[in-house]
Short mmCIF file of C-alpha atoms in Angstrom, two decimals:
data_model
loop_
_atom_site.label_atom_id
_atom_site.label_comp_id
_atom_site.label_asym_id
_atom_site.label_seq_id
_atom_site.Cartn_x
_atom_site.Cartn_y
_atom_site.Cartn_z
CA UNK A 1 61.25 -113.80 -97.84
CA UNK A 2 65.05 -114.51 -97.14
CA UNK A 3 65.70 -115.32 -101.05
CA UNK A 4 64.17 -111.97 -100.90
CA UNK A 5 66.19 -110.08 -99.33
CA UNK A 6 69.01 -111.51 -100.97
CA UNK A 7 68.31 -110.87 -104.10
CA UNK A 8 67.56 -107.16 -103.24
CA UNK A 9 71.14 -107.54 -101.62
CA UNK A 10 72.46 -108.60 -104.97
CA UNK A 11 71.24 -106.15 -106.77
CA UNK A 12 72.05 -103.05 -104.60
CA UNK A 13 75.58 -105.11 -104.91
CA UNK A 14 75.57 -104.93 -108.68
CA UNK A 15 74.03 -101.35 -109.21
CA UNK A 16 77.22 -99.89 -106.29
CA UNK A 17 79.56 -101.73 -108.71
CA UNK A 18 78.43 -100.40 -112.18
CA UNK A 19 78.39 -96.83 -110.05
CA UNK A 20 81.99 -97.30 -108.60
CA UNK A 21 82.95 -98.74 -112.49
CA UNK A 22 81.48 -95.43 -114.01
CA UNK A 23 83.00 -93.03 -111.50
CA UNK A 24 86.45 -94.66 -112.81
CA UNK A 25 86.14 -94.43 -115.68
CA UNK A 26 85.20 -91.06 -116.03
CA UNK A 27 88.41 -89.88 -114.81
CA UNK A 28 89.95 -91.38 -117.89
CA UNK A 29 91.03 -88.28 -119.84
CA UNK A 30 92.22 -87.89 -123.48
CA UNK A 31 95.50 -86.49 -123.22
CA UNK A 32 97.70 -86.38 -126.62
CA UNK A 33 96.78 -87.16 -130.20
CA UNK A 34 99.42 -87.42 -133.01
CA UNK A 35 97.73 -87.37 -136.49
CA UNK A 36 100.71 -87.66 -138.89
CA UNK A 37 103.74 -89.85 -137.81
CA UNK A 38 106.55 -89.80 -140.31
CA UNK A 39 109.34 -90.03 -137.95
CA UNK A 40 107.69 -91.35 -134.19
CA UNK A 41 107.01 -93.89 -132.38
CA UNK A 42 105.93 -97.55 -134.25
CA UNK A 43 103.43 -100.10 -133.33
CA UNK A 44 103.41 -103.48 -132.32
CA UNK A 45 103.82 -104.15 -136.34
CA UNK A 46 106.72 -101.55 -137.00
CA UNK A 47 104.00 -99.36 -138.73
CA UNK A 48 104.31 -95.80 -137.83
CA UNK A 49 100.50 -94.51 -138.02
CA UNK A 50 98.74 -91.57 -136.01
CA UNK A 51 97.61 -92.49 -132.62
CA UNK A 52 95.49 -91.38 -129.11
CA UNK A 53 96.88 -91.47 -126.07
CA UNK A 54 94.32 -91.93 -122.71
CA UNK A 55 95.37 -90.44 -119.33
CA UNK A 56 94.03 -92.18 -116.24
CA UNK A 57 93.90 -89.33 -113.62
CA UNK A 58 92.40 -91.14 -110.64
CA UNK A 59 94.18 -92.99 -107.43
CA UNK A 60 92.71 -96.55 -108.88
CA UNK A 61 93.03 -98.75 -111.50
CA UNK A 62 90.63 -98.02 -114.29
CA UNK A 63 89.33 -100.65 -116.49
CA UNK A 64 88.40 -99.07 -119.85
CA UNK A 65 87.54 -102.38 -121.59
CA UNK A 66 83.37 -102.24 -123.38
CA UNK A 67 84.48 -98.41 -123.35
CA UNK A 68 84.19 -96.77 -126.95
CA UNK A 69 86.31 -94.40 -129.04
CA UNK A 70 85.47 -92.30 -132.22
CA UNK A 71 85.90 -89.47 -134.60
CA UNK A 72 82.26 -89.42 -135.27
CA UNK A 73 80.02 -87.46 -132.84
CA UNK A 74 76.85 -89.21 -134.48
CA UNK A 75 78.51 -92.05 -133.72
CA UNK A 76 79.70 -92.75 -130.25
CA UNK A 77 79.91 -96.37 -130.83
CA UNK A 78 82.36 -96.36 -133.80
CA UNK A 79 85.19 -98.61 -131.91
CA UNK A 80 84.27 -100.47 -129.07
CA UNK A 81 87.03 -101.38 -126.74
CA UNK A 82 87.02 -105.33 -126.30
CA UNK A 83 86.76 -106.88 -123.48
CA UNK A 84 89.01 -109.42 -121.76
CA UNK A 85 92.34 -107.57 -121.99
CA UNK A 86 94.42 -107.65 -119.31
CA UNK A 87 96.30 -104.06 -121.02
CA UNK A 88 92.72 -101.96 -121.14
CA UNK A 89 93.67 -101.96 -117.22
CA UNK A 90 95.13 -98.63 -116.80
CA UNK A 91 96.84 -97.77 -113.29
CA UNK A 92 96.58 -94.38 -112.00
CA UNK A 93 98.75 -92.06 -113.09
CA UNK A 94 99.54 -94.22 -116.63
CA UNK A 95 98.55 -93.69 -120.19
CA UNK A 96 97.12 -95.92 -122.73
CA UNK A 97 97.78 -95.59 -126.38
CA UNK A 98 95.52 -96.90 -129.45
CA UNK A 99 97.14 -96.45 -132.75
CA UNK A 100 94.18 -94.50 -135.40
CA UNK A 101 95.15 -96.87 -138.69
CA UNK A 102 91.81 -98.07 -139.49
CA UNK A 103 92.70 -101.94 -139.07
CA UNK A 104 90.77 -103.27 -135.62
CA UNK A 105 91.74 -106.70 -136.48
CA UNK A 106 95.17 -105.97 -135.28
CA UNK A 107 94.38 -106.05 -131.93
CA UNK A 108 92.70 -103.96 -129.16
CA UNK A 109 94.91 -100.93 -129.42
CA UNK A 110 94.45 -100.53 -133.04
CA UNK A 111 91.26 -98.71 -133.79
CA UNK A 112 89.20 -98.77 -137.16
CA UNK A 113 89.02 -94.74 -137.92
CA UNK A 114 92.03 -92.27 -139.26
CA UNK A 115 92.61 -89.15 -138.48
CA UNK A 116 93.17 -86.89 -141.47
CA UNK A 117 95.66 -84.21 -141.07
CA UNK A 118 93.91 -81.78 -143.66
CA UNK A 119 90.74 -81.14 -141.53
CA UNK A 120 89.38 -80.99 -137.76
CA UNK A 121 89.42 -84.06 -136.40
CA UNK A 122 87.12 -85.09 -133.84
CA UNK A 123 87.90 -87.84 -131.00
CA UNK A 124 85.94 -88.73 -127.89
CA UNK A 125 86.18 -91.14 -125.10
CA UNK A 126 82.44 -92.78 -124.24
CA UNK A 127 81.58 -94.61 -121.49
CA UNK A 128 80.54 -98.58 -121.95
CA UNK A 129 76.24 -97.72 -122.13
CA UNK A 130 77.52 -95.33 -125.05
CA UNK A 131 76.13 -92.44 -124.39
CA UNK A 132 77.69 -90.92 -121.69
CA UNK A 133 80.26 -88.62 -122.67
CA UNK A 134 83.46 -89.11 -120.58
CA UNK A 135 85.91 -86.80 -122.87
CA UNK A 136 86.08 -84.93 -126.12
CA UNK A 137 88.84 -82.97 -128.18
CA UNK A 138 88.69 -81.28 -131.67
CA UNK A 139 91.94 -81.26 -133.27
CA UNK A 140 92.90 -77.96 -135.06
CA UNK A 141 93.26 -78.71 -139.18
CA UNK A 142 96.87 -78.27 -140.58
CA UNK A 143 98.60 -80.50 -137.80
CA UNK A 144 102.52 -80.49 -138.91
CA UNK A 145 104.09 -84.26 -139.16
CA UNK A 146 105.72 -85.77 -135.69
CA UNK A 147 103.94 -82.68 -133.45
CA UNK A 148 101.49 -83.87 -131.20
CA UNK A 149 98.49 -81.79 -129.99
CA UNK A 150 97.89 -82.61 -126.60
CA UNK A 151 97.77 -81.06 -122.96
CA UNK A 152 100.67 -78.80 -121.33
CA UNK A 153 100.12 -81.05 -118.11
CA UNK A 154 98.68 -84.48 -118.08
CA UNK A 155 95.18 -84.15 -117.61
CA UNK A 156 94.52 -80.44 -117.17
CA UNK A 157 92.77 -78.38 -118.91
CA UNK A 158 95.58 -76.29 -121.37
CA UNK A 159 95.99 -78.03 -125.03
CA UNK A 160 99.01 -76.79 -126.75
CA UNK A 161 101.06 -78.43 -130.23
CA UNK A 162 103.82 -80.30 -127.99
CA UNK A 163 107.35 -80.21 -129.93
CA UNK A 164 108.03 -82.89 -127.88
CA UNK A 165 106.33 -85.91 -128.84
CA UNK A 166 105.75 -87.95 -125.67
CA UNK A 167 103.70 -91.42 -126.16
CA UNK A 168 102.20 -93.22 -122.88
CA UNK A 169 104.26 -90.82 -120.88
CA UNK A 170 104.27 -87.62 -119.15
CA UNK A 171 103.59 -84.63 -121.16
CA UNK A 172 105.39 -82.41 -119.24
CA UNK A 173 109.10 -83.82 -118.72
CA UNK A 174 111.74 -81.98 -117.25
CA UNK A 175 115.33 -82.62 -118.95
CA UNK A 176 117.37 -80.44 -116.98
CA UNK A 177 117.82 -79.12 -113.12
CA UNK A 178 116.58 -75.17 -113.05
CA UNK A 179 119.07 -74.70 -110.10
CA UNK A 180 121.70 -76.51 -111.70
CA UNK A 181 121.28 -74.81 -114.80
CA UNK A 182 121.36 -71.51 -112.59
CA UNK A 183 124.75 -72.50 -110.94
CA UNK A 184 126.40 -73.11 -114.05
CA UNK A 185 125.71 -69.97 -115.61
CA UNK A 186 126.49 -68.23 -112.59
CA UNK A 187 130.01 -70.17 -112.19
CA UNK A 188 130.83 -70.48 -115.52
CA UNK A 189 134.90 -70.66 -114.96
CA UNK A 190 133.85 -73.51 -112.10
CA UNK A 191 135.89 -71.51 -109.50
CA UNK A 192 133.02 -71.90 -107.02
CA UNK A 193 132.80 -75.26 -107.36
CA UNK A 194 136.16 -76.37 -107.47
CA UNK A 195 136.18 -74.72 -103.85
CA UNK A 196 133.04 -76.77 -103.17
CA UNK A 197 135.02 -79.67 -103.74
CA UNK A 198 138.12 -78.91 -102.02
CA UNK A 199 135.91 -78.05 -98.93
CA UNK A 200 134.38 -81.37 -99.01
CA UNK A 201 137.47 -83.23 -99.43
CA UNK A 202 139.24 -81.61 -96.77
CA UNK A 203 136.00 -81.69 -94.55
CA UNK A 204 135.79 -85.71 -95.43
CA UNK A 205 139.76 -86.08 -94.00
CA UNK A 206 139.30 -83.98 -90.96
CA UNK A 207 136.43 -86.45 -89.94
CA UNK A 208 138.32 -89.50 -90.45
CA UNK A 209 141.46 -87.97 -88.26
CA UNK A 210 138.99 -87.41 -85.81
CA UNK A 211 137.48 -90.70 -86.08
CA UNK A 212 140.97 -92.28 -85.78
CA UNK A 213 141.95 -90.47 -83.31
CA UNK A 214 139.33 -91.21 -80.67
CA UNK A 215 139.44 -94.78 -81.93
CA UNK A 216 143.07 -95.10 -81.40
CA UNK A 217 142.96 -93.54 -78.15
CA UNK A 218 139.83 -95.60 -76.88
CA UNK A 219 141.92 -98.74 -78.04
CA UNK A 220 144.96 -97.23 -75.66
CA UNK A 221 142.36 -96.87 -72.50
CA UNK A 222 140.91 -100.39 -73.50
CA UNK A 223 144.46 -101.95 -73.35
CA UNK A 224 145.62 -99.88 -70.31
CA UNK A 225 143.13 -101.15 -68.28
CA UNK A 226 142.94 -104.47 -69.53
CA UNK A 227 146.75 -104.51 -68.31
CA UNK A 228 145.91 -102.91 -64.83
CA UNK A 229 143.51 -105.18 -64.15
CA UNK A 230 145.61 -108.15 -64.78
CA UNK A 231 148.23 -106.48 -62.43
CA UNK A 232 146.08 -106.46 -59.52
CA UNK A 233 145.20 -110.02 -60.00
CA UNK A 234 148.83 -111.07 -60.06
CA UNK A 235 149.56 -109.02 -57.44
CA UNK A 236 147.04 -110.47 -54.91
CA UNK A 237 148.51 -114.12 -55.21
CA UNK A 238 152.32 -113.06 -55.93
CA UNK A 239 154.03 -114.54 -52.23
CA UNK A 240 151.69 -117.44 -53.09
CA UNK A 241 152.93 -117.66 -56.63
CA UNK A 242 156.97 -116.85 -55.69
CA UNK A 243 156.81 -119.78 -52.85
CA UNK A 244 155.41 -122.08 -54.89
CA UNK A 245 157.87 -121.68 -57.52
CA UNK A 246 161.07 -121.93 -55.04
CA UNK A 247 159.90 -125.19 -54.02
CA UNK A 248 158.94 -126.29 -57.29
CA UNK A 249 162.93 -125.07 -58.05
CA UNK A 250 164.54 -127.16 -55.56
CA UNK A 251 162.51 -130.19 -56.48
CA UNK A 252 163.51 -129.99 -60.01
CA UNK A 253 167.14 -129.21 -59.08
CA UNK A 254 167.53 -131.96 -56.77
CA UNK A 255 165.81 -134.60 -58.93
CA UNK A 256 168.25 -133.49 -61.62
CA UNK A 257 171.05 -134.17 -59.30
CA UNK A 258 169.99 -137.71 -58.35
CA UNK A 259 169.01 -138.10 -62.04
CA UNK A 260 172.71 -137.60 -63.36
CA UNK A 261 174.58 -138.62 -60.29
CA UNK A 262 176.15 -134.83 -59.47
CA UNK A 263 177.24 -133.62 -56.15
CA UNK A 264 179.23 -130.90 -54.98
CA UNK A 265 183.17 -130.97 -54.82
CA UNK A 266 184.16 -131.75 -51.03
CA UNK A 267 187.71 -131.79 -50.05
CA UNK A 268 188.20 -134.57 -48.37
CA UNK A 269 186.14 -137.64 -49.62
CA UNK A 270 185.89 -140.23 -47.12
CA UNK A 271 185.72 -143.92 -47.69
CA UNK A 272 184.20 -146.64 -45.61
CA UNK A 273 185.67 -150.25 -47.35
CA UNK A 274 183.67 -153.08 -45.54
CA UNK A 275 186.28 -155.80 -43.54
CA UNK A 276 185.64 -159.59 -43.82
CA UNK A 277 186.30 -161.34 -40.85
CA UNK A 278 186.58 -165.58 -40.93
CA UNK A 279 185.15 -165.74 -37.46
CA UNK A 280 182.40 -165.66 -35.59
CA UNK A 281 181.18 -162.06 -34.14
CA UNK A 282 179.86 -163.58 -31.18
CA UNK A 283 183.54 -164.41 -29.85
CA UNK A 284 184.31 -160.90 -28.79
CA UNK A 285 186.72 -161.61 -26.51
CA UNK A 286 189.53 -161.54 -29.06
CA UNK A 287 189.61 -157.43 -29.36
CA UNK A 288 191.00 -157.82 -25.65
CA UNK A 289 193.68 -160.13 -25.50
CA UNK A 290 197.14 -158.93 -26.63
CA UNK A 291 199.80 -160.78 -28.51
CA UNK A 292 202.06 -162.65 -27.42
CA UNK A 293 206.04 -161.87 -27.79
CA UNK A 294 207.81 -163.00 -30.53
CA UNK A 295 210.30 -165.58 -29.56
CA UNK A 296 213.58 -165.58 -31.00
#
């Protein structure tokens, strides 16, 4: 019963996949075909042949590989896309281009019908059970060389001979501004725009004065009070500060006198010359007496 189930699971699995694979691919659209290429784009082998260009116009990735292309409408299996080609991814919004020179074996782009440029020619896009129908075009007869025939707009609906041949790109490019294009004709001495300029440049040195000027005057106020505040810290331990340094002055200057022997000039400079005496300072007796007379 649970192998069951499973497989039922499978299945419903594989059946949502082949769905999801079909809805992709059938927003594949055929978007330009060149028939004759005298002057255009080359292939892979510098060959210029006639070639047709698919538009993905979904929001995924659209794998286009078992897919089929042909000129034959009894035929829808005339060129089957191979499989296992990284390239037959197409992301959305990109083109894919397969070159109509009737030589398959060159690869996967290079499909085994030619388009003829002196009759209709019929090309259509199948899906990989070939017979579902994904897109179709009928190319008028008469095509002129190196003029494509494709849409105005990638994948809309309007086909129109494109002057400007445009492979595995946009159809619809735009080469120049409309306003610009406008303006110019409108200024065509360039006095409006030389005024344009001028503005700007003047409006570009006004700012930076500005700018400089606040900086500069920020950098003033940062410096100013920088300053103040150092003031008021001096100014709370200045009698400290001055006392200390008075001492520290005479220190310095009286350890420079004793240093190098200095002293002030005095004027009188007494002198104190020790006496030697040949007897004994415990006979003091001898400061009283007086001397005797000289006897003549």
């Amino acid at each position: 019963m649970r192998h069951k189930k499973l497989g039922t699971l499978v299945l419903l699995a594989l059946f949502f996949a082949a769905g999801l694979r079909a809805q992709q691919v059938s927003s594949m659209r055929i978007n330009e075909v060149l028939v004759v290429n005298e002057d255009n784009f080359v292939d892979d082998y510098g060959k210029r042949n006639g070639w047709v260009e698919l538009y993905n116009t979904s929001a995924g990735t659209v794998n286009i590989s078992g897919c089929f292309l042909t000129d034959d409408p009894s035929n829808p299996k005339k060129y089957p896309i191979p499989k296992g080609d990284v390239l037959t991814k197409v992301p959305p919004g990109q083109h894919v281009l397969f070159w109509t020179d009737g030589i398959a074996d060159r690869g996967t782009f290079h499909v085994n019908f030619i388009l003829d440029p002196n009759r209709e020619n019929y090309v259509a896009f199948y899906d990989a059970d070939g017979r579902t129908l994904v897109d179709e075009i009928t190319i008028p007869a008469g095509q002129k060389a190196d003029i494509s025939y494709g849409r105005r707009i990638d994948g809309q609906n309007e086909w129109a001979h494109l002057a400007k041949v445009t492979p595995s790109t946009n159809n619809l490019t735009l080469d120049t501004e409309t306003k610009m294009e406008n303006f110019r004709e409108k200024d065509s001495m360039g006095i409006v725009m030389t005024i344009i300029a001028m503005a700007v440049v003047f409006l570009g040195l006004i700012v930076l004065y500005i700018c400089f000027k606040y900086i500069g005057k920020s950098a003033i106020e940062m410096s100013r009070r920088r300053a103040q505040k150092a003031g008021e810290t001096e100014s709370g331990s200045g009698s400290e500060a001055l006392e200390s340094g008075e001492i520290v002055a005479a220190i310095s200057l009286a350890l420079y006198e004793v240093d190098e022997d200095v002293h002030d000039l005095e004027n009188t400079v007494l002198t104190i010359n020790k006496v030697a005496r040949s007897y004994s300072p415990w006979s003091s007796k001898i400061y009283g007496l007086r001397s005797q007379p000289q006897r003549k």
